[in-house]
mmCIF file of C-alpha atoms and ligand atoms in Angstrom:
data_model
loop_
_atom_site.group_PDB
_atom_site.id
_atom_site.type_symbol
_atom_site.label_atom_id
_atom_site.label_comp_id
_atom_site.label_asym_id
_atom_site.label_seq_id
_atom_site.Cartn_x
_atom_site.Cartn_y
_atom_site.Cartn_z
ATOM 1 C CA MET A 1 -10.785 -42.795 -46.004
ATOM 2 C CA ASP A 2 -13.959 -42.772 -44.910
ATOM 3 C CA ILE A 3 -14.946 -40.011 -41.335
ATOM 4 C CA SER A 4 -12.212 -37.962 -39.514
ATOM 5 C CA VAL A 5 -13.409 -37.449 -35.752
ATOM 6 C CA VAL A 6 -12.454 -34.255 -34.816
ATOM 7 C CA ILE A 7 -11.799 -33.943 -30.895
ATOM 8 C CA PRO A 8 -11.213 -30.561 -29.569
ATOM 9 C CA LEU A 9 -10.258 -31.156 -25.349
ATOM 10 C CA TYR A 10 -8.885 -29.249 -22.541
ATOM 11 C CA ASN A 11 -8.659 -31.080 -19.370
ATOM 12 C CA GLU A 12 -10.451 -33.804 -19.917
ATOM 13 C CA ALA A 13 -8.149 -37.072 -19.454
ATOM 14 C CA GLU A 14 -11.054 -39.380 -17.108
ATOM 15 C CA SER A 15 -13.172 -39.511 -20.399
ATOM 16 C CA LEU A 16 -11.551 -39.661 -23.025
ATOM 17 C CA PRO A 17 -10.810 -44.255 -22.432
ATOM 18 C CA GLU A 18 -14.344 -43.957 -22.617
ATOM 19 C CA LEU A 19 -15.101 -41.869 -25.332
ATOM 20 C CA THR A 20 -12.305 -43.340 -27.341
ATOM 21 C CA ALA A 21 -13.244 -46.725 -26.659
ATOM 22 C CA TRP A 22 -16.984 -46.054 -27.449
ATOM 23 C CA ILE A 23 -15.732 -44.632 -30.805
ATOM 24 C CA GLU A 24 -13.830 -47.052 -31.694
ATOM 25 C CA ARG A 25 -16.254 -50.200 -31.298
ATOM 26 C CA VAL A 26 -18.847 -47.583 -33.344
ATOM 27 C CA MET A 27 -16.719 -47.829 -36.364
ATOM 28 C CA GLU A 28 -15.587 -51.322 -36.871
ATOM 29 C CA GLN A 29 -18.914 -52.529 -35.960
ATOM 30 C CA ASN A 30 -20.380 -50.518 -38.984
ATOM 31 C CA GLY A 31 -16.907 -51.449 -40.864
ATOM 32 C CA PHE A 32 -16.143 -47.441 -41.289
ATOM 33 C CA SER A 33 -11.555 -46.253 -41.618
ATOM 34 C CA TYR A 34 -11.791 -43.884 -39.919
ATOM 35 C CA GLU A 35 -8.880 -42.157 -38.042
ATOM 36 C CA ILE A 36 -9.270 -40.126 -34.516
ATOM 37 C CA LEU A 37 -7.698 -36.564 -34.039
ATOM 38 C CA PHE A 38 -7.271 -35.203 -30.429
ATOM 39 C CA ILE A 39 -6.739 -31.803 -30.236
ATOM 40 C CA ASN A 40 -5.311 -31.307 -26.953
ATOM 41 C CA ASP A 41 -5.960 -27.126 -26.031
ATOM 42 C CA GLY A 42 -3.963 -26.996 -23.992
ATOM 43 C CA SER A 43 -4.941 -29.344 -20.810
ATOM 44 C CA THR A 44 -2.784 -28.827 -17.450
ATOM 45 C CA ASP A 45 -3.934 -32.455 -16.130
ATOM 46 C CA ASN A 46 -2.686 -35.254 -17.808
ATOM 47 C CA SER A 47 -4.446 -35.329 -20.975
ATOM 48 C CA TRP A 48 -1.641 -36.153 -23.706
ATOM 49 C CA GLU A 49 -0.208 -38.834 -21.545
ATOM 50 C CA VAL A 50 -3.580 -40.697 -21.596
ATOM 51 C CA ILE A 51 -3.658 -40.002 -25.819
ATOM 52 C CA ARG A 52 -0.665 -41.107 -26.103
ATOM 53 C CA SER A 53 -1.144 -44.449 -24.035
ATOM 54 C CA LEU A 54 -4.919 -44.871 -26.541
ATOM 55 C CA GLN A 55 -1.964 -44.014 -29.891
ATOM 56 C CA ALA A 56 0.479 -46.563 -28.557
ATOM 57 C CA LYS A 57 -3.001 -49.276 -28.574
ATOM 58 C CA ASN A 58 -4.300 -47.758 -32.303
ATOM 59 C CA PRO A 59 -2.926 -46.578 -34.847
ATOM 60 C CA HIS A 60 -6.051 -45.146 -36.308
ATOM 61 C CA ILE A 61 -5.432 -42.210 -33.455
ATOM 62 C CA HIS A 62 -3.594 -38.805 -33.956
ATOM 63 C CA GLY A 63 -3.489 -36.253 -31.288
ATOM 64 C CA VAL A 64 -1.836 -32.257 -31.684
ATOM 65 C CA ALA A 65 -0.701 -31.242 -28.588
ATOM 66 C CA PHE A 66 -1.426 -26.951 -27.871
ATOM 67 C CA SER A 67 1.334 -25.119 -26.309
ATOM 68 C CA ARG A 68 -1.586 -23.847 -24.208
ATOM 69 C CA ASN A 69 -4.772 -22.773 -24.142
ATOM 70 C CA TYR A 70 -6.246 -21.001 -27.408
ATOM 71 C CA GLY A 71 -9.874 -22.604 -27.025
ATOM 72 C CA LYS A 72 -12.342 -24.283 -29.241
ATOM 73 C CA SER A 73 -12.338 -23.016 -32.392
ATOM 74 C CA PRO A 74 -8.791 -22.504 -32.841
ATOM 75 C CA ALA A 75 -8.304 -26.348 -32.269
ATOM 76 C CA LEU A 76 -11.031 -27.117 -34.511
ATOM 77 C CA ASN A 77 -9.645 -24.745 -37.014
ATOM 78 C CA THR A 78 -5.648 -26.805 -35.868
ATOM 79 C CA GLY A 79 -7.745 -30.112 -36.510
ATOM 80 C CA PHE A 80 -9.504 -29.050 -39.923
ATOM 81 C CA ALA A 81 -6.618 -28.935 -41.286
ATOM 82 C CA ARG A 82 -5.309 -32.221 -41.242
ATOM 83 C CA THR A 83 -8.531 -34.642 -41.930
ATOM 84 C CA LYS A 84 -8.930 -36.908 -44.303
ATOM 85 C CA GLY A 85 -12.507 -38.273 -44.468
ATOM 86 C CA ASP A 86 -14.235 -37.619 -46.701
ATOM 87 C CA VAL A 87 -17.172 -36.983 -44.225
ATOM 88 C CA VAL A 88 -15.506 -35.056 -40.973
ATOM 89 C CA ILE A 89 -17.105 -35.276 -37.638
ATOM 90 C CA THR A 90 -17.103 -33.349 -34.812
ATOM 91 C CA MET A 91 -17.449 -33.901 -30.869
ATOM 92 C CA ASP A 92 -17.360 -33.102 -27.160
ATOM 93 C CA ALA A 93 -14.274 -34.488 -25.370
ATOM 94 C CA ASP A 94 -16.840 -34.645 -22.281
ATOM 95 C CA LEU A 95 -19.029 -37.785 -23.264
ATOM 96 C CA GLN A 96 -22.157 -35.310 -23.923
ATOM 97 C CA ASP A 97 -22.556 -36.498 -27.335
ATOM 98 C CA SER A 98 -22.986 -39.819 -28.138
ATOM 99 C CA PRO A 99 -20.070 -41.368 -30.836
ATOM 100 C CA ASP A 100 -23.873 -43.667 -31.319
ATOM 101 C CA GLU A 101 -25.149 -40.983 -33.453
ATOM 102 C CA ILE A 102 -22.209 -41.468 -36.355
ATOM 103 C CA PRO A 103 -23.205 -43.931 -38.920
ATOM 104 C CA GLU A 104 -26.383 -42.239 -39.059
ATOM 105 C CA LEU A 105 -25.119 -38.583 -39.149
ATOM 106 C CA TYR A 106 -22.685 -39.846 -42.234
ATOM 107 C CA ARG A 107 -25.271 -41.193 -43.747
ATOM 108 C CA MET A 108 -27.012 -38.331 -44.194
ATOM 109 C CA ILE A 109 -23.803 -36.396 -45.758
ATOM 110 C CA THR A 110 -23.854 -38.996 -48.438
ATOM 111 C CA LYS A 111 -26.065 -40.855 -48.842
ATOM 112 C CA GLU A 112 -28.778 -36.780 -48.450
ATOM 113 C CA GLY A 113 -26.720 -34.420 -50.022
ATOM 114 C CA TYR A 114 -25.978 -32.456 -46.904
ATOM 115 C CA ASP A 115 -22.725 -30.081 -46.607
ATOM 116 C CA LEU A 116 -23.464 -29.842 -43.166
ATOM 117 C CA VAL A 117 -25.556 -31.476 -40.468
ATOM 118 C CA SER A 118 -25.626 -29.955 -36.535
ATOM 119 C CA GLY A 119 -26.927 -31.954 -33.821
ATOM 120 C CA TRP A 120 -29.054 -30.795 -31.192
ATOM 121 C CA LYS A 121 -29.875 -31.244 -27.895
ATOM 122 C CA LYS A 122 -33.604 -31.821 -28.058
ATOM 123 C CA LYS A 123 -33.122 -32.790 -24.713
ATOM 124 C CA ARG A 124 -30.564 -31.336 -22.713
ATOM 125 C CA TYR A 125 -28.450 -32.286 -19.324
ATOM 126 C CA ASP A 126 -27.184 -29.013 -18.519
ATOM 127 C CA PRO A 127 -28.826 -26.403 -16.273
ATOM 128 C CA LEU A 128 -31.377 -24.056 -15.969
ATOM 129 C CA SER A 129 -29.147 -21.150 -16.669
ATOM 130 C CA LYS A 130 -27.313 -22.893 -19.396
ATOM 131 C CA THR A 131 -30.558 -23.425 -21.834
ATOM 132 C CA ILE A 132 -32.625 -20.576 -21.597
ATOM 133 C CA PRO A 133 -30.042 -18.751 -23.126
ATOM 134 C CA THR A 134 -29.358 -21.067 -24.947
ATOM 135 C CA LYS A 135 -32.859 -20.297 -26.356
ATOM 136 C CA LEU A 136 -32.835 -16.926 -26.753
ATOM 137 C CA PHE A 137 -29.473 -17.569 -28.224
ATOM 138 C CA ASN A 138 -29.930 -19.412 -30.560
ATOM 139 C CA ALA A 139 -32.885 -17.339 -31.866
ATOM 140 C CA THR A 140 -31.261 -14.256 -32.079
ATOM 141 C CA ALA A 141 -28.034 -16.838 -34.198
ATOM 142 C CA ARG A 142 -31.369 -17.537 -36.733
ATOM 143 C CA LYS A 143 -32.478 -14.597 -37.518
ATOM 144 C CA VAL A 144 -29.217 -12.808 -37.831
ATOM 145 C CA SER A 145 -27.805 -15.348 -39.607
ATOM 146 C CA GLY A 146 -31.226 -16.171 -42.031
ATOM 147 C CA ILE A 147 -30.565 -20.541 -40.706
ATOM 148 C CA LYS A 148 -34.006 -21.310 -40.453
ATOM 149 C CA ASN A 149 -34.025 -25.064 -39.165
ATOM 150 C CA LEU A 150 -31.508 -25.136 -36.423
ATOM 151 C CA HIS A 151 -32.958 -25.134 -32.698
ATOM 152 C CA ASP A 152 -29.427 -25.694 -31.985
ATOM 153 C CA PHE A 153 -25.588 -23.529 -33.494
ATOM 154 C CA ASN A 154 -23.300 -24.575 -30.730
ATOM 155 C CA CYS A 155 -23.229 -29.013 -30.501
ATOM 156 C CA GLY A 156 -20.785 -30.158 -30.622
ATOM 157 C CA LEU A 157 -21.429 -32.679 -32.408
ATOM 158 C CA LYS A 158 -21.022 -31.937 -36.049
ATOM 159 C CA ALA A 159 -21.051 -33.907 -39.753
ATOM 160 C CA TYR A 160 -19.438 -31.398 -42.490
ATOM 161 C CA ARG A 161 -18.818 -32.837 -45.679
ATOM 162 C CA SER A 162 -14.404 -32.566 -46.234
ATOM 163 C CA ALA A 163 -14.578 -29.832 -48.652
ATOM 164 C CA VAL A 164 -16.657 -27.743 -45.836
ATOM 165 C CA VAL A 165 -14.187 -27.939 -43.394
ATOM 166 C CA LYS A 166 -11.647 -26.786 -45.108
ATOM 167 C CA HIS A 167 -12.665 -23.483 -46.728
ATOM 168 C CA ILE A 168 -14.205 -22.432 -43.504
ATOM 169 C CA GLU A 169 -12.038 -20.089 -40.649
ATOM 170 C CA VAL A 170 -13.137 -21.113 -37.450
ATOM 171 C CA TYR A 171 -11.058 -18.640 -34.822
ATOM 172 C CA GLY A 172 -11.710 -16.327 -32.001
ATOM 173 C CA ASP A 173 -14.995 -17.526 -30.348
ATOM 174 C CA MET A 174 -16.498 -18.811 -33.946
ATOM 175 C CA HIS A 175 -17.383 -21.810 -33.519
ATOM 176 C CA ARG A 176 -19.921 -21.084 -32.187
ATOM 177 C CA TYR A 177 -21.476 -20.168 -35.577
ATOM 178 C CA ILE A 178 -19.818 -22.428 -37.588
ATOM 179 C CA PRO A 179 -23.917 -23.259 -40.060
ATOM 180 C CA TYR A 180 -22.861 -20.071 -39.935
ATOM 181 C CA LEU A 181 -19.576 -20.303 -41.179
ATOM 182 C CA ALA A 182 -20.530 -22.776 -43.828
ATOM 183 C CA LYS A 183 -23.651 -20.640 -45.185
ATOM 184 C CA ASN A 184 -21.585 -17.690 -46.082
ATOM 185 C CA ALA A 185 -18.655 -19.710 -47.903
ATOM 186 C CA GLY A 186 -21.416 -21.485 -49.863
ATOM 187 C CA TYR A 187 -22.035 -24.173 -48.465
ATOM 188 C CA THR A 188 -26.473 -23.964 -47.797
ATOM 189 C CA ARG A 189 -27.250 -27.420 -47.817
ATOM 190 C CA ILE A 190 -27.304 -27.789 -44.433
ATOM 191 C CA GLY A 191 -29.938 -30.191 -41.706
ATOM 192 C CA GLU A 192 -30.274 -30.812 -37.886
ATOM 193 C CA LYS A 193 -30.437 -33.754 -36.835
ATOM 194 C CA ALA A 194 -31.859 -34.920 -33.069
ATOM 195 C CA VAL A 195 -29.133 -37.237 -30.744
ATOM 196 C CA HIS A 196 -29.044 -37.589 -27.534
ATOM 197 C CA HIS A 197 -27.452 -35.775 -24.609
ATOM 198 C CA GLN A 198 -26.337 -37.002 -21.895
ATOM 199 C CA ALA A 199 -25.039 -34.867 -18.316
ATOM 200 C CA ARG A 200 -21.107 -34.255 -18.287
ATOM 201 C CA LYS A 201 -20.052 -37.467 -16.632
ATOM 202 C CA TYR A 202 -16.167 -35.875 -15.347
ATOM 203 C CA GLY A 203 -15.089 -32.617 -14.399
ATOM 204 C CA LYS A 204 -16.729 -29.491 -15.019
ATOM 205 C CA THR A 205 -17.677 -26.802 -18.151
ATOM 206 C CA LYS A 206 -14.930 -25.111 -19.931
ATOM 207 C CA PHE A 207 -16.850 -21.883 -20.657
ATOM 208 C CA GLY A 208 -18.358 -19.393 -17.979
ATOM 209 C CA LEU A 209 -21.105 -16.829 -18.114
ATOM 210 C CA ASP A 210 -18.375 -14.435 -20.595
ATOM 211 C CA ARG A 211 -19.855 -17.335 -23.258
ATOM 212 C CA PHE A 212 -23.450 -15.509 -24.052
ATOM 213 C CA VAL A 213 -21.680 -11.695 -23.585
ATOM 214 C CA ASN A 214 -18.626 -13.527 -26.361
ATOM 215 C CA GLY A 215 -21.446 -14.673 -28.369
ATOM 216 C CA TYR A 216 -23.338 -11.686 -28.811
ATOM 217 C CA LEU A 217 -19.864 -9.809 -30.578
ATOM 218 C CA ASP A 218 -19.573 -12.696 -32.100
ATOM 219 C CA LEU A 219 -22.558 -12.062 -34.563
ATOM 220 C CA GLY A 220 -22.446 -8.745 -34.883
ATOM 221 C CA THR A 221 -19.158 -9.336 -36.619
ATOM 222 C CA LEU A 222 -20.273 -12.013 -38.181
ATOM 223 C CA TRP A 223 -23.317 -9.888 -39.562
ATOM 224 C CA PHE A 224 -21.523 -6.919 -40.572
ATOM 225 C CA GLN A 225 -18.079 -9.424 -42.257
ATOM 226 C CA SER A 226 -20.660 -11.423 -44.541
ATOM 227 C CA LYS A 227 -22.257 -8.715 -45.613
ATOM 228 C CA PHE A 228 -19.042 -6.171 -45.236
ATOM 229 C CA GLY A 229 -15.949 -8.412 -45.225
ATOM 230 C CA ILE A 230 -14.808 -8.580 -48.284
ATOM 231 C CA LYS A 231 -15.796 -4.764 -49.278
ATOM 232 C CA PRO A 232 -15.438 -2.534 -46.052
ATOM 233 C CA MET A 233 -16.585 1.177 -47.733
ATOM 234 C CA HIS A 234 -19.193 -0.392 -49.137
ATOM 235 C CA ILE A 235 -20.422 0.577 -45.601
ATOM 236 C CA PHE A 236 -18.405 3.332 -44.382
ATOM 237 C CA GLY A 237 -18.570 4.521 -48.238
ATOM 238 C CA LEU A 238 -22.027 5.232 -48.026
ATOM 239 C CA LEU A 239 -22.649 6.602 -44.718
ATOM 240 C CA GLY A 240 -19.338 8.742 -45.327
ATOM 241 C CA SER A 241 -21.629 10.066 -48.251
ATOM 242 C CA LEU A 242 -24.422 10.600 -45.987
ATOM 243 C CA MET A 243 -22.386 12.740 -44.005
ATOM 244 C CA PHE A 244 -21.437 14.269 -46.338
ATOM 245 C CA ALA A 245 -24.744 15.419 -48.345
ATOM 246 C CA LEU A 246 -26.150 15.780 -44.560
ATOM 247 C CA GLY A 247 -22.625 18.920 -44.517
ATOM 248 C CA PHE A 248 -22.922 19.725 -47.824
ATOM 249 C CA LEU A 249 -26.594 20.650 -47.353
ATOM 250 C CA ALA A 250 -25.863 22.985 -44.559
ATOM 251 C CA VAL A 251 -23.233 24.921 -45.484
ATOM 252 C CA MET A 252 -25.575 26.560 -48.444
ATOM 253 C CA ILE A 253 -28.038 26.632 -45.814
ATOM 254 C CA ILE A 254 -25.878 29.059 -43.939
ATOM 255 C CA LEU A 255 -24.563 30.234 -47.483
ATOM 256 C CA ILE A 256 -28.207 31.545 -48.622
ATOM 257 C CA LEU A 257 -28.740 32.708 -44.615
ATOM 258 C CA LYS A 258 -25.883 34.721 -44.840
ATOM 259 C CA THR A 259 -26.411 36.026 -48.540
ATOM 260 C CA VAL A 260 -30.452 37.066 -47.196
ATOM 261 C CA ALA A 261 -28.679 38.836 -44.114
ATOM 262 C CA LEU A 262 -25.518 40.988 -45.934
ATOM 263 C CA CYS A 263 -28.016 42.078 -48.972
ATOM 264 C CA SER A 264 -30.486 43.543 -46.080
ATOM 265 C CA ASP A 265 -29.692 45.847 -43.431
ATOM 266 C CA SER A 266 -32.342 44.905 -40.288
ATOM 267 C CA TYR A 267 -31.740 41.405 -40.351
ATOM 268 C CA ASP A 268 -28.406 40.453 -37.928
ATOM 269 C CA PHE A 269 -27.491 36.732 -38.658
ATOM 270 C CA TYR A 270 -24.313 35.420 -37.548
ATOM 271 C CA VAL A 271 -22.350 32.275 -38.546
ATOM 272 C CA THR A 272 -21.043 30.863 -36.019
ATOM 273 C CA LYS A 273 -24.865 30.844 -33.978
ATOM 274 C CA SER A 274 -26.560 29.082 -36.263
ATOM 275 C CA VAL A 275 -27.671 25.482 -35.707
ATOM 276 C CA TYR A 276 -26.536 24.498 -39.237
ATOM 277 C CA PHE A 277 -22.678 25.493 -39.093
ATOM 278 C CA TYR A 278 -22.572 23.015 -36.102
ATOM 279 C CA LEU A 279 -24.144 20.571 -37.924
ATOM 280 C CA SER A 280 -22.519 21.301 -41.058
ATOM 281 C CA LEU A 281 -19.280 21.444 -38.642
ATOM 282 C CA THR A 282 -19.946 17.407 -37.477
ATOM 283 C CA ALA A 283 -21.303 16.265 -40.706
ATOM 284 C CA ILE A 284 -17.707 16.918 -42.503
ATOM 285 C CA VAL A 285 -15.705 15.440 -39.863
ATOM 286 C CA VAL A 286 -17.423 12.314 -39.260
ATOM 287 C CA GLY A 287 -18.001 11.581 -43.124
ATOM 288 C CA THR A 288 -14.538 12.231 -43.531
ATOM 289 C CA GLN A 289 -13.933 9.858 -40.886
ATOM 290 C CA PHE A 290 -16.432 6.912 -42.241
ATOM 291 C CA PHE A 291 -14.121 7.295 -45.269
ATOM 292 C CA THR A 292 -11.244 6.663 -43.450
ATOM 293 C CA ALA A 293 -12.285 3.777 -41.878
ATOM 294 C CA GLY A 294 -13.609 2.321 -45.262
ATOM 295 C CA ILE A 295 -10.476 2.824 -46.846
ATOM 296 C CA ILE A 296 -8.640 2.283 -43.444
ATOM 297 C CA GLY A 297 -10.870 -1.399 -43.203
ATOM 298 C CA GLU A 298 -10.505 -1.913 -47.158
ATOM 299 C CA LEU A 299 -6.446 -1.809 -47.169
ATOM 300 C CA ILE A 300 -6.854 -4.644 -43.414
ATOM 301 C CA THR A 301 -8.714 -7.748 -45.448
ATOM 302 C CA ARG A 302 -5.481 -7.783 -47.842
ATOM 303 C CA ASN A 303 -3.532 -7.935 -44.963
ATOM 304 C CA SER A 304 -3.460 -11.111 -42.959
ATOM 305 C CA ALA A 305 -1.034 -13.897 -42.653
ATOM 306 C CA GLU A 306 -0.014 -14.753 -39.648
ATOM 307 C CA ARG A 307 -3.961 -15.079 -38.261
ATOM 308 C CA ASN A 308 -4.198 -18.388 -37.717
ATOM 309 C CA SER A 309 -0.763 -19.529 -36.158
ATOM 310 C CA TYR A 310 -1.106 -21.937 -32.911
ATOM 311 C CA GLN A 311 2.156 -22.971 -30.878
ATOM 312 C CA ILE A 312 1.960 -26.698 -31.242
ATOM 313 C CA SER A 313 4.560 -28.151 -29.067
ATOM 314 C CA ASP A 314 4.172 -31.926 -29.997
ATOM 315 C CA GLU A 315 2.275 -34.027 -32.911
ATOM 316 C CA PHE A 316 2.057 -37.484 -34.466
HETATM 317 N N1 UDP B 401 -12.494 -26.759 -24.814
HETATM 318 C C1 UDP B 401 -11.591 -26.619 -25.370
HETATM 319 N N2 UDP B 401 -11.271 -25.675 -24.590
HETATM 320 C C2 UDP B 401 -11.234 -24.750 -24.405
HETATM 321 C C3 UDP B 401 -12.357 -24.900 -23.588
HETATM 322 C C4 UDP B 401 -13.252 -26.407 -24.044
HETATM 323 O O1 UDP B 401 -10.888 -27.478 -26.276
HETATM 324 O O2 UDP B 401 -10.539 -23.831 -24.203
HETATM 325 C C5 UDP B 401 -13.011 -28.343 -25.180
HETATM 326 C C6 UDP B 401 -13.604 -29.337 -23.850
HETATM 327 O O3 UDP B 401 -12.543 -30.311 -23.915
HETATM 328 C C7 UDP B 401 -15.241 -30.053 -24.783
HETATM 329 C C8 UDP B 401 -15.556 -28.953 -25.881
HETATM 330 O O4 UDP B 401 -14.215 -28.275 -26.435
HETATM 331 O O5 UDP B 401 -14.008 -31.017 -25.435
HETATM 332 C C9 UDP B 401 -16.870 -28.509 -25.331
HETATM 333 O O6 UDP B 401 -16.169 -27.813 -23.471
HETATM 334 P P1 UDP B 401 -17.264 -27.990 -22.855
HETATM 335 O O7 UDP B 401 -17.941 -28.748 -22.225
HETATM 336 O O8 UDP B 401 -17.062 -27.831 -21.413
HETATM 337 O O9 UDP B 401 -18.824 -27.228 -22.952
HETATM 338 P P2 UDP B 401 -19.896 -26.467 -23.133
HETATM 339 O O10 UDP B 401 -20.811 -29.216 -22.528
HETATM 340 O O11 UDP B 401 -20.369 -26.957 -21.064
HETATM 341 O O12 UDP B 401 -20.749 -26.414 -23.675
HETATM 342 MG MG1 MG B 402 -20.056 -30.411 -23.118
#
């Protein structure tokens, strides 16, 4: 199979028939063998009935329904596990992304050797309250991830070599950083294509202002994971050692001062009045805590079997 199209959706019933017809048209015109995977992320409208009726007319369509709203990342992750195509395309369900981009994205993966090609909404049709923070967000993401050539990390329209989606784990709100996840997994040929973007035709955005706060927190987590994720002891152990060294130094200073004081009767020195006493105390306690965090972190990284199980209510 050439292409798997993965579409996460939450209450997008009005857009689905139009989107499906458009994708079918593009696939037929280009002679691609394909499948469309709709991941219904706990919609409360009749999206699922719409997907079923679309499937009745086109056997290339498959659907997975979550029993509740888990979020876009779990939906993508679930879709990724089921793809069969050589190239995987993700797109939003709201008709903001254009299926006409699919042939060129497919070509960039298969012919130009990219692992991942991200869409770039060069000209956006979103309110200013969204586009300005997005610029800031992308600048930070470029810096932290070291992927300097991407303008638009969070574009819903992306293309992947199949191996990429099978080896990354998209959870929480990590869909914003898929290129970074791919890079950390060793897929470094990451490209970009300017894509057409349209204003939302039906319904409204599913993300509020908290997207920015969560976005930055996730970036911090990813940075930490990529640096120390499998070896938390490397950072906590280092901090702990530095603290211990500081504490040891302070203890030595106290010992010297006290010895000097004992040897000369004119000089009176109380250990508990010395700043070094408090310094040594704090440093050693904090140092121990860092070490403990490191050891617990090491244990946790080896232990989390159920982290990607989402309850599925229906599937075909
Ligand atoms: N989406 C989802 N689960 C959610 C929120 C969003 O599957 O909890 C889907 C949504 O239906 C759409 C895509 O993710 O297909 C992008 O969402 P939206 O268009 O609201 O985001 P925006 O374009 O405003 O960034
Ligand atoms: Mg949208």
